[in-house]
Amino acid sequence: MEPTSTREQVVRLVLAAVREPGASFPGGADDAEIADLREAVGVPLPPELEEWLQVCKGDVIGPGGLYGVRQPGGATSIASMLELFPGWRERGWLPVAGDGNGDYYVLLTAGELAGQVGFVDQCDYDVLDHVVAGDLWTLVRNLLLADAGRA
């Protein structure tokens, strides 16, 4: 039976994603890892992001990786990306993925676009180029489908 919800599709795609040789699915973040991220980010995490992190704590899959909690030798963390781009925190942009070419996908947490995912182009990291998805689950599904050649 085909998965019916976007979330179910994402879970299936994450488990089946192509990884580097020897790499395996890292699993979901536990409460302590999510609390550590909350503290590092310094702003409340949207419930949708916490739900996603409980499924996948971050992984080196998709075109440029899916960011998550801090993990030794694992995927890039949301907190480390905010250290590189501190202005994003002030704008309410939480980096959730890269495109593999120096551009980023950010979960918007403030303003009229809150809950949607925006694209930040490398030509100006301080400008939201456009909205790419209505929510985080849709973004992850679309990235993984495209990476698998099924988009």
JSON list of C-alpha atoms in Angstrom, two decimals:
[
{"chain": "A", "resi": 1, "resn": "MET", "atom": "CA", "xyz": [0.00, 0.00, 0.00]},
{"chain": "A", "resi": 2, "resn": "GLU", "atom": "CA", "xyz": [1.34, 3.44, -0.93]},
{"chain": "A", "resi": 3, "resn": "PRO", "atom": "CA", "xyz": [1.89, 5.92, 1.91]},
{"chain": "A", "resi": 4, "resn": "THR", "atom": "CA", "xyz": [-0.95, 8.39, 2.10]},
{"chain": "A", "resi": 5, "resn": "SER", "atom": "CA", "xyz": [0.49, 11.38, 3.94]},
{"chain": "A", "resi": 6, "resn": "THR", "atom": "CA", "xyz": [3.48, 13.51, 3.09]},
{"chain": "A", "resi": 7, "resn": "ARG", "atom": "CA", "xyz": [5.02, 12.53, 6.42]},
{"chain": "A", "resi": 8, "resn": "GLU", "atom": "CA", "xyz": [4.65, 8.82, 5.63]},
{"chain": "A", "resi": 9, "resn": "GLN", "atom": "CA", "xyz": [6.23, 9.39, 2.22]},
{"chain": "A", "resi": 10, "resn": "VAL", "atom": "CA", "xyz": [9.15, 11.24, 3.82]},
{"chain": "A", "resi": 11, "resn": "VAL", "atom": "CA", "xyz": [9.77, 8.47, 6.36]},
{"chain": "A", "resi": 12, "resn": "ARG", "atom": "CA", "xyz": [9.89, 5.92, 3.56]},
{"chain": "A", "resi": 13, "resn": "LEU", "atom": "CA", "xyz": [12.16, 8.08, 1.40]},
{"chain": "A", "resi": 14, "resn": "VAL", "atom": "CA", "xyz": [14.58, 8.80, 4.27]},
{"chain": "A", "resi": 15, "resn": "LEU", "atom": "CA", "xyz": [14.97, 5.11, 5.02]},
{"chain": "A", "resi": 16, "resn": "ALA", "atom": "CA", "xyz": [15.53, 4.27, 1.34]},
{"chain": "A", "resi": 17, "resn": "ALA", "atom": "CA", "xyz": [17.83, 7.22, 0.52]},
{"chain": "A", "resi": 18, "resn": "VAL", "atom": "CA", "xyz": [21.20, 6.60, -1.09]},
{"chain": "A", "resi": 19, "resn": "ARG", "atom": "CA", "xyz": [24.05, 7.18, 1.35]},
{"chain": "A", "resi": 20, "resn": "GLU", "atom": "CA", "xyz": [27.82, 7.09, 1.17]},
{"chain": "A", "resi": 21, "resn": "PRO", "atom": "CA", "xyz": [29.29, 3.57, 1.44]},
{"chain": "A", "resi": 22, "resn": "GLY", "atom": "CA", "xyz": [29.34, 2.50, 5.08]},
{"chain": "A", "resi": 23, "resn": "ALA", "atom": "CA", "xyz": [26.86, 5.18, 6.16]},
{"chain": "A", "resi": 24, "resn": "SER", "atom": "CA", "xyz": [23.54, 4.23, 7.68]},
{"chain": "A", "resi": 25, "resn": "PHE", "atom": "CA", "xyz": [20.36, 6.00, 8.72]},
{"chain": "A", "resi": 26, "resn": "PRO", "atom": "CA", "xyz": [21.21, 7.95, 11.90]},
{"chain": "A", "resi": 27, "resn": "GLY", "atom": "CA", "xyz": [17.74, 7.62, 13.42]},
{"chain": "A", "resi": 28, "resn": "GLY", "atom": "CA", "xyz": [15.75, 10.31, 15.16]},
{"chain": "A", "resi": 29, "resn": "ALA", "atom": "CA", "xyz": [16.90, 12.80, 17.75]},
{"chain": "A", "resi": 30, "resn": "ASP", "atom": "CA", "xyz": [16.11, 12.16, 21.39]},
{"chain": "A", "resi": 31, "resn": "ASP", "atom": "CA", "xyz": [14.70, 14.74, 23.81]},
{"chain": "A", "resi": 32, "resn": "ALA", "atom": "CA", "xyz": [18.16, 15.73, 25.07]},
{"chain": "A", "resi": 33, "resn": "GLU", "atom": "CA", "xyz": [19.47, 16.36, 21.54]},
{"chain": "A", "resi": 34, "resn": "ILE", "atom": "CA", "xyz": [16.44, 18.48, 20.69]},
{"chain": "A", "resi": 35, "resn": "ALA", "atom": "CA", "xyz": [16.81, 20.42, 23.96]},
{"chain": "A", "resi": 36, "resn": "ASP", "atom": "CA", "xyz": [20.49, 21.04, 23.11]},
{"chain": "A", "resi": 37, "resn": "LEU", "atom": "CA", "xyz": [19.47, 22.40, 19.70]},
{"chain": "A", "resi": 38, "resn": "ARG", "atom": "CA", "xyz": [16.79, 24.62, 21.27]},
{"chain": "A", "resi": 39, "resn": "GLU", "atom": "CA", "xyz": [19.41, 26.08, 23.59]},
{"chain": "A", "resi": 40, "resn": "ALA", "atom": "CA", "xyz": [21.97, 26.55, 20.81]},
{"chain": "A", "resi": 41, "resn": "VAL", "atom": "CA", "xyz": [19.46, 28.21, 18.49]},
{"chain": "A", "resi": 42, "resn": "GLY", "atom": "CA", "xyz": [18.12, 30.46, 21.23]},
{"chain": "A", "resi": 43, "resn": "VAL", "atom": "CA", "xyz": [14.58, 30.61, 19.87]},
{"chain": "A", "resi": 44, "resn": "PRO", "atom": "CA", "xyz": [11.68, 28.17, 20.18]},
{"chain": "A", "resi": 45, "resn": "LEU", "atom": "CA", "xyz": [11.74, 25.41, 17.57]},
{"chain": "A", "resi": 46, "resn": "PRO", "atom": "CA", "xyz": [8.56, 25.03, 15.51]},
{"chain": "A", "resi": 47, "resn": "PRO", "atom": "CA", "xyz": [6.67, 21.83, 16.41]},
{"chain": "A", "resi": 48, "resn": "GLU", "atom": "CA", "xyz": [7.00, 20.65, 12.79]},
{"chain": "A", "resi": 49, "resn": "LEU", "atom": "CA", "xyz": [10.79, 20.86, 13.03]},
{"chain": "A", "resi": 50, "resn": "GLU", "atom": "CA", "xyz": [10.83, 18.94, 16.31]},
{"chain": "A", "resi": 51, "resn": "GLU", "atom": "CA", "xyz": [8.61, 16.24, 14.78]},
{"chain": "A", "resi": 52, "resn": "TRP", "atom": "CA", "xyz": [10.96, 15.99, 11.79]},
{"chain": "A", "resi": 53, "resn": "LEU", "atom": "CA", "xyz": [14.04, 15.75, 14.04]},
{"chain": "A", "resi": 54, "resn": "GLN", "atom": "CA", "xyz": [12.39, 12.91, 15.98]},
{"chain": "A", "resi": 55, "resn": "VAL", "atom": "CA", "xyz": [12.24, 11.03, 12.65]},
{"chain": "A", "resi": 56, "resn": "CYS", "atom": "CA", "xyz": [15.69, 12.07, 11.39]},
{"chain": "A", "resi": 57, "resn": "LYS", "atom": "CA", "xyz": [18.29, 13.87, 13.47]},
{"chain": "A", "resi": 58, "resn": "GLY", "atom": "CA", "xyz": [20.00, 15.12, 10.27]},
{"chain": "A", "resi": 59, "resn": "ASP", "atom": "CA", "xyz": [21.57, 13.14, 7.47]},
{"chain": "A", "resi": 60, "resn": "VAL", "atom": "CA", "xyz": [23.99, 13.43, 4.57]},
{"chain": "A", "resi": 61, "resn": "ILE", "atom": "CA", "xyz": [21.32, 12.66, 1.97]},
{"chain": "A", "resi": 62, "resn": "GLY", "atom": "CA", "xyz": [19.57, 14.65, -0.70]},
{"chain": "A", "resi": 63, "resn": "PRO", "atom": "CA", "xyz": [21.38, 17.16, -2.88]},
{"chain": "A", "resi": 64, "resn": "GLY", "atom": "CA", "xyz": [23.17, 18.99, -0.05]},
{"chain": "A", "resi": 65, "resn": "GLY", "atom": "CA", "xyz": [22.28, 17.28, 3.20]},
{"chain": "A", "resi": 66, "resn": "LEU", "atom": "CA", "xyz": [19.46, 17.62, 5.69]},
{"chain": "A", "resi": 67, "resn": "TYR", "atom": "CA", "xyz": [20.54, 19.63, 8.72]},
{"chain": "A", "resi": 68, "resn": "GLY", "atom": "CA", "xyz": [19.67, 18.63, 12.26]},
{"chain": "A", "resi": 69, "resn": "VAL", "atom": "CA", "xyz": [21.00, 18.32, 15.78]},
{"chain": "A", "resi": 70, "resn": "ARG", "atom": "CA", "xyz": [24.69, 18.20, 16.64]},
{"chain": "A", "resi": 71, "resn": "GLN", "atom": "CA", "xyz": [26.14, 14.75, 16.05]},
{"chain": "A", "resi": 72, "resn": "PRO", "atom": "CA", "xyz": [29.81, 13.76, 15.90]},
{"chain": "A", "resi": 73, "resn": "GLY", "atom": "CA", "xyz": [30.82, 12.94, 12.34]},
{"chain": "A", "resi": 74, "resn": "GLY", "atom": "CA", "xyz": [27.24, 13.34, 11.18]},
{"chain": "A", "resi": 75, "resn": "ALA", "atom": "CA", "xyz": [25.26, 15.79, 9.13]},
{"chain": "A", "resi": 76, "resn": "THR", "atom": "CA", "xyz": [25.68, 19.54, 9.44]},
{"chain": "A", "resi": 77, "resn": "SER", "atom": "CA", "xyz": [23.78, 20.93, 12.39]},
{"chain": "A", "resi": 78, "resn": "ILE", "atom": "CA", "xyz": [21.26, 23.75, 12.31]},
{"chain": "A", "resi": 79, "resn": "ALA", "atom": "CA", "xyz": [23.23, 25.41, 15.13]},
{"chain": "A", "resi": 80, "resn": "SER", "atom": "CA", "xyz": [26.51, 25.37, 13.19]},
{"chain": "A", "resi": 81, "resn": "MET", "atom": "CA", "xyz": [24.81, 26.93, 10.17]},
{"chain": "A", "resi": 82, "resn": "LEU", "atom": "CA", "xyz": [23.43, 29.72, 12.36]},
{"chain": "A", "resi": 83, "resn": "GLU", "atom": "CA", "xyz": [26.97, 30.39, 13.56]},
{"chain": "A", "resi": 84, "resn": "LEU", "atom": "CA", "xyz": [27.95, 30.96, 9.92]},
{"chain": "A", "resi": 85, "resn": "PHE", "atom": "CA", "xyz": [24.90, 33.14, 9.23]},
{"chain": "A", "resi": 86, "resn": "PRO", "atom": "CA", "xyz": [23.92, 34.84, 12.53]},
{"chain": "A", "resi": 87, "resn": "GLY", "atom": "CA", "xyz": [21.52, 37.23, 10.80]},
{"chain": "A", "resi": 88, "resn": "TRP", "atom": "CA", "xyz": [19.27, 34.31, 9.93]},
{"chain": "A", "resi": 89, "resn": "ARG", "atom": "CA", "xyz": [18.40, 33.77, 13.60]},
{"chain": "A", "resi": 90, "resn": "GLU", "atom": "CA", "xyz": [17.30, 37.41, 13.90]},
{"chain": "A", "resi": 91, "resn": "ARG", "atom": "CA", "xyz": [15.09, 37.00, 10.83]},
{"chain": "A", "resi": 92, "resn": "GLY", "atom": "CA", "xyz": [13.57, 33.76, 12.11]},
{"chain": "A", "resi": 93, "resn": "TRP", "atom": "CA", "xyz": [15.21, 31.62, 9.42]},
{"chain": "A", "resi": 94, "resn": "LEU", "atom": "CA", "xyz": [16.27, 28.13, 10.52]},
{"chain": "A", "resi": 95, "resn": "PRO", "atom": "CA", "xyz": [18.52, 26.37, 7.97]},
{"chain": "A", "resi": 96, "resn": "VAL", "atom": "CA", "xyz": [17.20, 22.88, 7.28]},
{"chain": "A", "resi": 97, "resn": "ALA", "atom": "CA", "xyz": [18.97, 21.77, 4.09]},
{"chain": "A", "resi": 98, "resn": "GLY", "atom": "CA", "xyz": [21.45, 22.67, 1.39]},
{"chain": "A", "resi": 99, "resn": "ASP", "atom": "CA", "xyz": [21.20, 22.24, -2.36]},
{"chain": "A", "resi": 100, "resn": "GLY", "atom": "CA", "xyz": [24.79, 21.06, -2.81]},
{"chain": "A", "resi": 101, "resn": "ASN", "atom": "CA", "xyz": [25.73, 24.22, -4.72]},
{"chain": "A", "resi": 102, "resn": "GLY", "atom": "CA", "xyz": [26.11, 26.74, -1.90]},
{"chain": "A", "resi": 103, "resn": "ASP", "atom": "CA", "xyz": [22.44, 27.68, -1.60]},
{"chain": "A", "resi": 104, "resn": "TYR", "atom": "CA", "xyz": [20.22, 26.94, 1.40]},
{"chain": "A", "resi": 105, "resn": "TYR", "atom": "CA", "xyz": [16.67, 26.08, 2.39]},
{"chain": "A", "resi": 106, "resn": "VAL", "atom": "CA", "xyz": [15.43, 27.82, 5.54]},
{"chain": "A", "resi": 107, "resn": "LEU", "atom": "CA", "xyz": [12.34, 27.16, 7.63]},
{"chain": "A", "resi": 108, "resn": "LEU", "atom": "CA", "xyz": [10.65, 30.51, 8.20]},
{"chain": "A", "resi": 109, "resn": "THR", "atom": "CA", "xyz": [9.52, 30.96, 11.81]},
{"chain": "A", "resi": 110, "resn": "ALA", "atom": "CA", "xyz": [8.31, 34.56, 11.88]},
{"chain": "A", "resi": 111, "resn": "GLY", "atom": "CA", "xyz": [6.01, 36.84, 9.94]},
{"chain": "A", "resi": 112, "resn": "GLU", "atom": "CA", "xyz": [3.33, 36.07, 7.40]},
{"chain": "A", "resi": 113, "resn": "LEU", "atom": "CA", "xyz": [5.42, 33.29, 5.81]},
{"chain": "A", "resi": 114, "resn": "ALA", "atom": "CA", "xyz": [5.95, 31.40, 9.09]},
{"chain": "A", "resi": 115, "resn": "GLY", "atom": "CA", "xyz": [5.87, 27.64, 8.58]},
{"chain": "A", "resi": 116, "resn": "GLN", "atom": "CA", "xyz": [6.91, 27.83, 4.93]},
{"chain": "A", "resi": 117, "resn": "VAL", "atom": "CA", "xyz": [10.37, 27.05, 3.56]},
{"chain": "A", "resi": 118, "resn": "GLY", "atom": "CA", "xyz": [12.38, 29.65, 1.69]},
{"chain": "A", "resi": 119, "resn": "PHE", "atom": "CA", "xyz": [15.37, 29.47, -0.65]},
{"chain": "A", "resi": 120, "resn": "VAL", "atom": "CA", "xyz": [18.46, 31.57, 0.03]},
{"chain": "A", "resi": 121, "resn": "ASP", "atom": "CA", "xyz": [20.69, 31.97, -3.02]},
{"chain": "A", "resi": 122, "resn": "GLN", "atom": "CA", "xyz": [24.44, 32.32, -2.63]},
{"chain": "A", "resi": 123, "resn": "CYS", "atom": "CA", "xyz": [24.39, 35.64, -4.50]},
{"chain": "A", "resi": 124, "resn": "ASP", "atom": "CA", "xyz": [23.03, 37.25, -1.29]},
{"chain": "A", "resi": 125, "resn": "TYR", "atom": "CA", "xyz": [22.70, 35.23, 1.90]},
{"chain": "A", "resi": 126, "resn": "ASP", "atom": "CA", "xyz": [20.73, 38.06, 3.53]},
{"chain": "A", "resi": 127, "resn": "VAL", "atom": "CA", "xyz": [17.82, 37.90, 1.07]},
{"chain": "A", "resi": 128, "resn": "LEU", "atom": "CA", "xyz": [15.07, 35.33, 0.85]},
{"chain": "A", "resi": 129, "resn": "ASP", "atom": "CA", "xyz": [14.98, 34.53, -2.86]},
{"chain": "A", "resi": 130, "resn": "HIS", "atom": "CA", "xyz": [11.61, 32.76, -2.92]},
{"chain": "A", "resi": 131, "resn": "VAL", "atom": "CA", "xyz": [9.38, 30.30, -1.09]},
{"chain": "A", "resi": 132, "resn": "VAL", "atom": "CA", "xyz": [9.94, 26.71, -2.25]},
{"chain": "A", "resi": 133, "resn": "ALA", "atom": "CA", "xyz": [7.54, 24.72, -0.07]},
{"chain": "A", "resi": 134, "resn": "GLY", "atom": "CA", "xyz": [4.49, 25.29, 2.07]},
{"chain": "A", "resi": 135, "resn": "ASP", "atom": "CA", "xyz": [5.97, 23.26, 4.92]},
{"chain": "A", "resi": 136, "resn": "LEU", "atom": "CA", "xyz": [9.05, 21.32, 6.00]},
{"chain": "A", "resi": 137, "resn": "TRP", "atom": "CA", "xyz": [7.68, 17.84, 5.22]},
{"chain": "A", "resi": 138, "resn": "THR", "atom": "CA", "xyz": [6.90, 18.88, 1.64]},
{"chain": "A", "resi": 139, "resn": "LEU", "atom": "CA", "xyz": [10.41, 20.29, 1.17]},
{"chain": "A", "resi": 140, "resn": "VAL", "atom": "CA", "xyz": [12.08, 17.11, 2.43]},
{"chain": "A", "resi": 141, "resn": "ARG", "atom": "CA", "xyz": [9.83, 14.93, 0.27]},
{"chain": "A", "resi": 142, "resn": "ASN", "atom": "CA", "xyz": [10.58, 17.02, -2.83]},
{"chain": "A", "resi": 143, "resn": "LEU", "atom": "CA", "xyz": [14.35, 17.04, -2.20]},
{"chain": "A", "resi": 144, "resn": "LEU", "atom": "CA", "xyz": [14.49, 13.28, -1.68]},
{"chain": "A", "resi": 145, "resn": "LEU", "atom": "CA", "xyz": [12.27, 12.53, -4.68]},
{"chain": "A", "resi": 146, "resn": "ALA", "atom": "CA", "xyz": [14.45, 14.74, -6.88]},
{"chain": "A", "resi": 147, "resn": "ASP", "atom": "CA", "xyz": [17.61, 13.11, -5.51]},
{"chain": "A", "resi": 148, "resn": "ALA", "atom": "CA", "xyz": [16.16, 9.67, -6.31]},
{"chain": "A", "resi": 149, "resn": "GLY", "atom": "CA", "xyz": [15.25, 10.85, -9.83]},
{"chain": "A", "resi": 150, "resn": "ARG", "atom": "CA", "xyz": [11.53, 10.56, -9.19]},
{"chain": "A", "resi": 151, "resn": "ALA", "atom": "CA", "xyz": [10.46, 14.20, -9.08]}
]
